[in-house]
XYZ file of C-alpha atoms in Angstrom:
574
model
C -34.820 6.139 40.843
C -33.562 7.201 37.379
C -30.618 5.614 36.005
C -28.701 7.570 33.522
C -26.113 5.456 31.668
C -22.468 7.644 30.136
C -20.074 5.595 28.225
C -16.786 7.454 30.115
C -16.584 8.669 33.034
C -15.874 11.815 32.084
C -18.984 12.468 30.238
C -20.780 11.039 32.578
C -19.367 13.839 34.344
C -20.747 16.559 31.661
C -24.234 14.826 31.995
C -24.304 15.021 35.715
C -23.675 19.133 35.420
C -27.161 19.740 34.029
C -28.787 18.862 36.989
C -28.750 20.385 40.772
C -28.326 19.009 43.701
C -26.168 15.943 42.579
C -23.146 14.852 44.265
C -20.113 12.916 43.399
C -20.138 9.473 45.290
C -17.309 7.794 45.719
C -17.837 3.271 44.985
C -14.648 1.063 45.711
C -11.817 3.084 43.146
C -14.678 4.849 40.789
C -17.775 7.219 41.187
C -21.122 8.342 40.272
C -23.072 10.986 40.791
C -26.523 11.110 42.552
C -28.830 13.401 43.438
C -32.458 11.859 45.738
C -33.726 11.266 42.005
C -31.350 10.899 39.701
C -27.760 8.540 39.694
C -25.942 9.577 36.651
C -23.169 6.263 36.273
C -20.399 5.516 32.971
C -19.372 2.505 31.577
C -15.577 2.625 30.635
C -16.390 1.523 27.119
C -17.289 -2.617 26.516
C -17.768 -3.715 29.889
C -19.021 -6.675 28.324
C -17.218 -9.015 26.277
C -18.429 -12.402 23.713
C -17.016 -15.403 25.093
C -17.409 -19.532 24.564
C -19.117 -20.546 26.715
C -17.689 -23.696 27.507
C -13.886 -23.304 28.102
C -12.213 -25.987 24.927
C -10.510 -24.492 22.905
C -11.244 -25.929 19.569
C -12.820 -24.425 16.251
C -15.016 -24.249 14.424
C -17.255 -22.652 17.788
C -20.698 -20.519 17.926
C -21.349 -21.335 21.187
C -20.533 -17.720 22.762
C -22.398 -15.085 25.001
C -21.686 -11.820 26.459
C -20.404 -11.656 30.095
C -18.126 -9.537 32.410
C -15.179 -8.121 30.348
C -12.675 -8.851 33.385
C -13.843 -12.470 33.268
C -12.770 -12.523 29.768
C -9.615 -11.336 29.497
C -7.886 -10.313 33.508
C -6.220 -7.394 32.205
C -9.615 -5.488 32.083
C -9.773 -5.689 35.969
C -10.602 -2.352 36.183
C -14.241 -2.885 34.402
C -15.577 -4.997 37.500
C -16.525 -1.784 39.518
C -18.253 -0.430 36.626
C -20.665 -3.804 36.848
C -20.992 -4.010 39.997
C -21.749 -0.209 40.590
C -24.892 -0.833 38.061
C -26.040 -4.324 39.779
C -26.068 -2.834 42.891
C -28.579 0.396 41.590
C -30.185 -2.273 40.143
C -33.338 -2.824 43.130
C -33.834 1.399 42.677
C -33.960 1.918 39.155
C -37.295 3.117 37.372
C -36.391 4.682 34.443
C -33.083 3.633 33.113
C -31.834 6.205 30.066
C -28.632 5.752 28.294
C -26.672 7.944 27.002
C -23.270 6.571 25.246
C -22.521 7.917 21.652
C -26.149 7.379 18.857
C -24.308 5.433 17.217
C -24.273 0.871 17.097
C -20.871 0.207 19.390
C -22.619 3.323 22.352
C -25.648 1.635 21.910
C -24.019 -1.716 22.777
C -22.472 -0.093 25.397
C -25.434 0.908 26.925
C -28.341 -2.102 26.005
C -25.350 -4.877 27.723
C -24.970 -2.519 30.431
C -28.541 -1.729 30.844
C -29.286 -5.340 30.103
C -27.268 -7.418 32.221
C -26.182 -5.539 35.383
C -29.736 -4.008 35.466
C -31.738 -6.749 34.000
C -33.867 -4.353 31.940
C -33.810 -5.330 28.155
C -36.982 -3.237 27.233
C -38.168 -0.085 28.178
C -35.167 1.771 28.048
C -34.864 5.227 26.866
C -32.577 7.482 25.458
C -30.338 10.786 24.877
C -29.187 11.470 21.363
C -27.501 14.299 21.683
C -23.674 15.051 18.939
C -21.935 17.156 21.724
C -21.401 17.123 25.256
C -22.431 20.381 25.701
C -24.692 22.436 28.876
C -27.267 23.454 26.114
C -27.197 19.903 24.363
C -27.087 18.075 26.640
C -29.997 20.021 29.010
C -32.045 19.855 25.639
C -31.508 15.805 25.044
C -32.746 15.573 28.442
C -35.828 17.195 28.694
C -36.612 15.694 25.136
C -36.268 12.042 25.708
C -36.856 9.085 23.120
C -37.506 5.183 23.188
C -34.529 3.282 23.038
C -32.534 2.598 19.389
C -32.685 -1.027 19.579
C -31.792 -1.260 16.679
C -28.576 -0.237 16.206
C -28.182 -1.762 19.719
C -29.275 -5.330 17.787
C -26.706 -4.527 14.970
C -23.694 -3.655 17.167
C -24.286 -7.422 18.863
C -24.284 -8.700 15.299
C -21.356 -7.233 13.591
C -19.285 -8.275 16.822
C -20.755 -12.040 17.384
C -20.160 -11.787 13.590
C -16.797 -10.946 13.716
C -16.268 -12.888 16.460
C -17.490 -16.203 14.188
C -14.922 -14.829 12.084
C -11.527 -13.892 13.744
C -11.663 -15.975 16.191
C -12.234 -19.315 14.371
C -10.108 -18.181 11.501
C -7.122 -17.234 13.977
C -7.598 -20.440 15.694
C -7.391 -22.211 12.827
C -4.072 -20.150 11.681
C -2.140 -21.457 14.657
C -3.522 -25.139 14.680
C -1.583 -25.483 11.582
C 1.512 -24.043 11.896
C 1.533 -25.797 15.201
C 0.909 -29.272 13.964
C 3.636 -28.821 11.948
C 5.781 -26.629 14.002
C 6.567 -24.215 16.724
C 7.071 -20.851 15.222
C 7.230 -18.914 17.328
C 4.903 -16.676 16.139
C 2.669 -14.817 18.685
C -0.782 -14.331 16.405
C -1.522 -15.232 13.559
C -4.697 -13.561 12.581
C -7.461 -13.177 9.987
C -10.741 -11.590 10.110
C -13.571 -10.878 8.097
C -12.527 -7.238 6.813
C -9.222 -7.801 7.239
C -8.987 -10.474 4.525
C -10.315 -8.252 1.616
C -8.519 -5.403 2.660
C -4.622 -7.665 2.720
C -6.387 -8.883 -0.352
C -6.514 -5.118 -1.586
C -3.246 -4.293 -0.720
C -1.308 -7.399 -1.782
C -3.575 -6.532 -5.472
C -1.467 -2.926 -5.170
C 1.774 -4.649 -4.802
C 1.401 -7.366 -7.294
C 0.192 -4.662 -10.302
C 3.481 -2.392 -9.132
C 5.405 -5.783 -9.310
C 4.197 -6.532 -12.237
C 4.454 -3.128 -14.263
C 6.756 -2.872 -16.946
C 7.316 0.455 -18.299
C 6.434 0.995 -21.741
C 7.875 3.934 -24.276
C 4.746 6.443 -24.587
C 5.011 9.936 -26.831
C 2.836 13.298 -27.020
C 3.183 16.034 -29.231
C 3.805 19.778 -28.267
C 2.532 22.642 -30.315
C 4.981 25.708 -29.737
C 3.868 29.034 -29.937
C 5.712 32.290 -28.389
C 7.830 29.883 -26.544
C 3.965 29.231 -24.522
C 3.481 25.123 -24.857
C 0.253 23.437 -26.026
C -0.617 20.013 -25.482
C -3.796 17.921 -25.927
C -4.589 13.947 -24.880
C -3.280 12.326 -27.429
C -0.719 9.152 -26.414
C 0.916 7.410 -29.183
C 2.880 4.487 -29.474
C 5.964 4.563 -31.613
C 7.656 7.958 -32.997
C 7.309 7.202 -36.009
C 3.140 7.687 -35.093
C 3.315 10.981 -33.629
C 6.052 12.103 -36.062
C 2.833 10.958 -38.398
C 0.622 12.873 -36.659
C 2.810 16.268 -36.863
C 2.594 15.550 -40.741
C -1.556 16.525 -40.411
C -1.406 19.730 -38.328
C -0.786 22.831 -40.106
C 2.116 25.165 -39.495
C -0.113 28.135 -38.597
C -2.738 27.750 -36.082
C -5.296 30.460 -34.751
C -5.306 30.979 -30.537
C -8.564 31.344 -28.807
C -8.838 32.837 -25.256
C -11.579 31.795 -23.040
C -11.698 33.016 -19.685
C -13.858 31.098 -16.431
C -13.853 32.069 -13.095
C -14.054 29.081 -10.993
C -15.513 29.313 -7.149
C -13.914 26.587 -4.277
C -16.056 25.786 -1.171
C -14.944 24.441 2.054
C -17.075 21.690 3.279
C -18.425 21.035 6.737
C -15.956 18.106 7.616
C -17.042 13.948 7.922
C -14.588 11.633 9.741
C -13.128 10.754 6.856
C -12.054 14.237 5.883
C -10.853 14.834 8.749
C -8.273 12.261 8.820
C -7.295 12.991 5.571
C -6.290 16.493 6.155
C -4.735 14.941 9.431
C -2.653 12.542 7.678
C -1.432 15.011 4.627
C -1.165 18.282 7.324
C 0.405 16.784 10.146
C 1.168 13.059 9.152
C -1.366 12.025 11.919
C -2.623 7.741 11.631
C -6.219 7.200 10.603
C -6.331 5.532 13.545
C -4.450 8.177 15.836
C -7.052 10.812 15.174
C -10.446 8.984 15.904
C -8.323 8.459 19.126
C -7.840 12.262 19.670
C -10.714 13.834 17.925
C -12.519 11.355 20.653
C -10.799 12.336 23.309
C -11.793 16.435 22.316
C -15.505 15.366 22.011
C -15.016 13.869 25.463
C -13.697 17.145 27.322
C -16.416 18.804 25.012
C -14.758 21.050 22.512
C -15.696 19.080 19.279
C -19.297 17.667 18.589
C -19.019 14.019 17.901
C -16.204 12.664 15.578
C -17.856 9.256 14.271
C -20.086 10.482 11.751
C -20.130 10.728 7.491
C -22.053 13.931 7.832
C -20.914 16.902 5.823
C -23.653 19.215 6.678
C -23.865 20.901 10.217
C -27.360 20.954 12.615
C -29.692 23.553 11.146
C -30.453 25.210 14.004
C -26.214 25.314 15.464
C -25.563 28.393 17.171
C -22.890 29.577 14.756
C -22.960 33.133 16.475
C -22.647 31.405 20.104
C -19.371 29.346 18.608
C -17.376 31.995 17.423
C -17.963 34.110 20.061
C -16.549 31.488 22.541
C -14.068 30.426 20.331
C -10.193 31.450 22.159
C -8.294 31.269 18.620
C -8.082 32.977 15.746
C -9.696 36.129 17.112
C -9.188 38.261 14.609
C -10.056 35.948 11.467
C -13.207 35.109 13.741
C -13.412 39.331 14.366
C -14.160 39.510 10.565
C -16.477 36.133 9.741
C -18.800 37.707 12.872
C -19.415 41.180 11.595
C -20.883 39.493 8.962
C -24.976 40.060 8.820
C -25.962 36.655 7.954
C -23.946 33.798 9.086
C -25.088 30.602 6.410
C -22.166 27.575 6.195
C -21.273 25.452 2.969
C -22.585 22.275 3.344
C -22.244 18.919 1.432
C -23.821 16.032 -0.341
C -23.093 13.711 2.302
C -25.531 13.154 5.564
C -25.487 11.352 8.452
C -28.919 10.338 9.933
C -27.147 10.176 13.673
C -24.920 13.082 14.237
C -23.992 16.058 11.775
C -20.773 17.005 10.205
C -17.934 17.742 13.083
C -17.976 21.070 14.718
C -16.360 22.732 17.271
C -18.034 24.134 20.145
C -16.154 26.700 21.960
C -15.604 25.379 24.884
C -12.596 25.112 26.043
C -10.609 22.391 27.759
C -6.466 21.450 28.433
C -5.556 19.637 25.658
C -2.305 18.105 24.244
C 0.127 19.405 21.358
C -1.560 16.501 19.145
C -4.858 17.094 20.135
C -4.332 20.647 19.450
C -3.284 19.954 15.820
C -6.611 18.098 15.232
C -8.458 20.564 16.949
C -6.964 23.142 15.262
C -7.918 21.814 11.814
C -11.649 21.415 13.585
C -11.690 25.397 13.943
C -10.206 26.397 10.682
C -12.294 24.129 8.975
C -15.332 25.462 10.718
C -14.052 29.107 10.030
C -13.245 28.329 6.000
C -17.322 27.216 6.048
C -17.942 30.706 7.121
C -15.076 32.332 4.619
C -16.190 33.763 0.941
C -15.771 30.988 -1.509
C -11.759 30.998 -3.219
C -12.148 32.957 -7.081
C -10.100 31.257 -9.058
C -9.410 32.386 -12.832
C -8.958 29.771 -15.200
C -8.087 31.629 -18.924
C -8.101 28.654 -21.533
C -6.281 28.988 -24.653
C -7.252 26.892 -27.434
C -4.809 26.435 -30.398
C -6.202 25.361 -33.581
C -4.191 23.359 -35.936
C -6.528 21.001 -37.252
C -6.741 19.141 -33.989
C -6.498 21.165 -30.554
C -4.128 22.139 -28.583
C -4.700 23.676 -24.776
C -2.898 25.354 -21.878
C -3.896 26.799 -19.084
C -3.163 30.163 -16.909
C -4.672 30.033 -12.990
C -4.583 32.773 -10.963
C -6.143 32.948 -7.527
C -8.273 36.344 -7.670
C -9.858 35.689 -4.823
C -8.083 34.153 -1.536
C -11.853 33.596 -0.148
C -10.673 31.297 2.444
C -7.384 30.334 1.669
C -6.819 33.094 4.385
C -7.935 30.796 7.471
C -7.318 28.005 5.730
C -4.419 27.522 3.618
C -3.849 23.863 3.098
C -5.540 23.643 -0.169
C -3.314 23.055 -2.990
C -3.932 25.772 -6.034
C -1.719 24.130 -8.838
C -1.824 28.388 -9.908
C 0.255 28.973 -13.497
C 0.300 32.518 -15.856
C 0.555 32.002 -19.233
C 0.325 35.594 -21.829
C -0.037 35.134 -25.256
C -2.511 37.351 -27.624
C -5.221 35.749 -29.403
C -4.657 35.363 -32.915
C -2.765 33.546 -35.754
C 0.789 32.516 -35.234
C 3.300 30.208 -36.906
C 3.749 26.795 -35.359
C 6.265 24.554 -33.968
C 6.296 21.074 -32.907
C 8.005 18.984 -30.723
C 7.753 15.185 -29.274
C 8.187 14.528 -25.953
C 9.304 11.027 -25.202
C 8.285 9.789 -21.540
C 7.568 6.802 -19.649
C 4.000 4.442 -18.585
C 3.608 5.185 -14.718
C 2.488 2.675 -12.496
C 0.322 2.837 -9.799
C 0.125 5.011 -6.732
C 0.887 2.967 -3.947
C -1.383 3.128 -1.542
C -0.476 5.041 1.945
C -2.744 4.803 5.310
C -5.241 7.386 3.835
C -6.030 6.018 0.076
C -6.484 2.295 1.586
C -9.116 4.170 3.706
C -11.047 5.821 1.073
C -10.336 2.856 -1.052
C -12.345 0.887 1.698
C -15.231 3.166 2.076
C -15.660 3.274 -1.588
C -15.900 -0.424 -1.705
C -18.063 0.113 1.604
C -15.728 -3.073 3.268
C -16.008 -1.666 7.187
C -17.562 1.394 8.703
C -15.861 4.428 9.279
C -14.913 3.647 12.767
C -13.368 0.269 12.136
C -11.258 0.860 9.207
C -8.757 2.427 10.795
C -8.338 -0.220 13.469
C -8.629 -2.572 10.568
C -5.375 -1.199 8.954
C -3.677 -1.110 12.304
C -4.009 -4.274 13.062
C -2.696 -5.689 9.547
C 0.372 -3.372 10.627
C 0.584 -4.847 14.595
C 0.058 -8.836 12.975
C 3.473 -7.921 10.704
C 1.288 -8.432 7.373
C 1.872 -5.009 6.012
C 4.487 -2.198 7.028
C 5.053 1.414 6.079
C 7.973 2.994 4.044
C 7.479 7.108 3.343
C 4.423 7.198 4.153
C 3.472 4.122 1.697
C 2.642 0.205 2.587
C 3.966 -2.510 1.478
C 2.891 -6.129 2.528
C 5.052 -8.569 4.279
C 6.381 -11.722 3.456
C 4.452 -13.038 6.028
C 0.927 -10.935 4.931
C 2.088 -12.450 1.102
C 2.044 -16.142 2.667
C -0.997 -16.142 4.775
C -3.357 -14.789 1.634
C -1.948 -17.117 -1.310
C -2.500 -20.353 0.973
C -5.686 -18.910 2.606
C -6.940 -17.857 -0.924
C -6.001 -21.509 -2.601
C -8.956 -23.154 0.320
C -11.494 -20.646 0.765
C -11.262 -17.852 -2.044
C -14.580 -16.055 -1.239
C -12.904 -15.141 2.643
C -10.799 -12.471 0.094
C -14.015 -11.413 -1.796
C -14.803 -7.702 -1.605
C -18.524 -8.697 -2.721
C -18.513 -11.572 -0.273
C -17.561 -8.759 2.369
C -19.495 -5.918 1.427
C -22.581 -8.435 1.266
C -22.310 -8.888 4.681
C -21.568 -4.991 5.231
C -25.412 -4.364 3.605
C -27.312 -7.171 5.767
C -25.555 -5.619 8.911
C -26.722 -1.788 7.959
C -30.343 -3.070 6.925
C -30.080 -4.811 10.623
C -29.209 -1.030 11.373
C -32.694 0.359 9.777
C -35.263 -1.965 11.073
C -35.493 -3.633 7.518
C -33.516 -7.170 9.024
C -33.625 -9.198 12.008
C -30.228 -9.667 13.299
C -30.653 -13.477 14.008
C -30.980 -14.299 10.796
C -27.913 -12.624 9.632
C -25.746 -14.145 12.346
C -26.791 -16.979 11.139
C -25.967 -16.586 7.711
C -22.773 -15.487 8.311
C -22.559 -18.929 11.110
C -23.920 -21.013 7.347
C -21.121 -19.433 5.645
C -18.600 -20.009 8.469
C -19.539 -23.188 8.477
C -19.429 -23.803 4.557
C -15.896 -22.520 4.966
C -14.673 -25.277 7.786
C -15.908 -27.958 5.727
C -13.301 -26.507 2.605
C -10.650 -26.754 5.539
C -11.670 -29.762 7.441
C -8.674 -31.547 8.184
C -6.404 -29.627 6.481
C -4.372 -28.020 9.511
C -1.036 -29.832 8.547
C -1.709 -29.879 4.822
C -1.865 -25.830 5.154
C 0.655 -25.543 8.424
C 3.571 -26.784 6.059
C 2.480 -25.223 3.231
C 2.905 -21.951 5.571
C 5.772 -23.524 7.160
C 7.355 -23.834 3.309
C 6.643 -20.135 2.351
C 7.466 -18.258 5.342
C 11.021 -20.314 6.057
C 12.963 -19.537 8.536
C 12.343 -15.158 7.636
C 10.759 -12.690 10.587
C 8.340 -10.850 8.832
C 9.309 -7.078 8.144
C 8.013 -4.390 10.153
């Protein structure tokens, strides 16, 4: 019997729909799909978790193994029948086909079920798909590939390394506080990516708090009530006056006209999270959850992607004909002879950009918001570009001053995607020679902007800290631990977050280093690409952590007192 492993029950149902004569079979309080020669089973996400082999609460601990999740956490008892079902089918297993999400998490979920519940860690096959439409699943079934072991190994290495850091360092923090006093704090935690992420937020906080505004002066040239400016800035009014004294009282205005075409590109996860936040104020972590739900309902392609390109064989016309929103605009698009979408620069070897499949399902209000962004973006990528007319007026008075007029000549994709902000302005002045007046404008330097939930994700992506699937969850963990809080959309660091960083930094500064964490991320990427043995990466991480604990050895009380002294009796603002 062929056993197909899906990631979740609703995806198992979609996969089962491509087979004839397959029935739904109840097993305990769950179910699966079965015919004479095929069984489609599933997990509910991870049904195995890492845990230390013995039960002693100590640190550092490295003797860990995968165990059924319900044995590690009583709240995960619902995972038990999924494992027992797979174990029951083990004797009849012929081919084992993993059909979980094609990424490091999905591959690890499938691999763990295959090797621990079904007793097979070799000769596994793979269904690879980026949407759960009938046609895509059927194509995937008819084109099985070898299992992507490197994805699974990379996922396992990441889980083990994160367990090493997260559990051991968090235990040390709690032990340090307990060594001096029972504080009543539920959990203090710090992790491999949490630490540099928190440090980035603290550095920005410090930059803002240390910032002292300074007066700066700029010169404005005025011609017929039109203001021209340039990038020169002066520390004093006297310097600005001296600059003006060298400028001519007459100047020639020249007009340069350019057209600029602007396009919308297919969205990767980061772009979707940005748009959802700025349009609807939906936090990035929630956007990912909503997009995942839409994917599991078959309505969109896989959301955890870095690509800005649709698959080349995507049947765009069929999708347009199936969509049930924005029908009038779709009719304009579909009347074109050729449907050629835009393409961005970013690619992903595993999955294409996010697109709607044309399938309909019952969805929540928030899911509808995310879906609408995806559909509007899809239609915008098939639309004409927005065309701007940019009129640059250049005033020559011995130095060049400019002003611009920006007008939307053709709305293009703006008709369906009106969220692009364009600072349009109109200036009317004829080219020629004019009398010029000057004015000095006084302003103040501005501090750096505070991060919001999207801009910090962009920074983590830029620094290659975490993954596209984990960055939003890392920031959410910092919120839930009380290390940061949000006010009017901006992120602030709490006293607790600052104390955790400052105290630990005195002993293990590498923990908060971007380069230290990024180096490990790069090693994990090499595992995924088949360029590095995952066991070498795990051992290297263990060696690094052992060095950290040598620095911390015997310092629980010392660090505990320092934490307590800095925290005082205040409760972190949440």
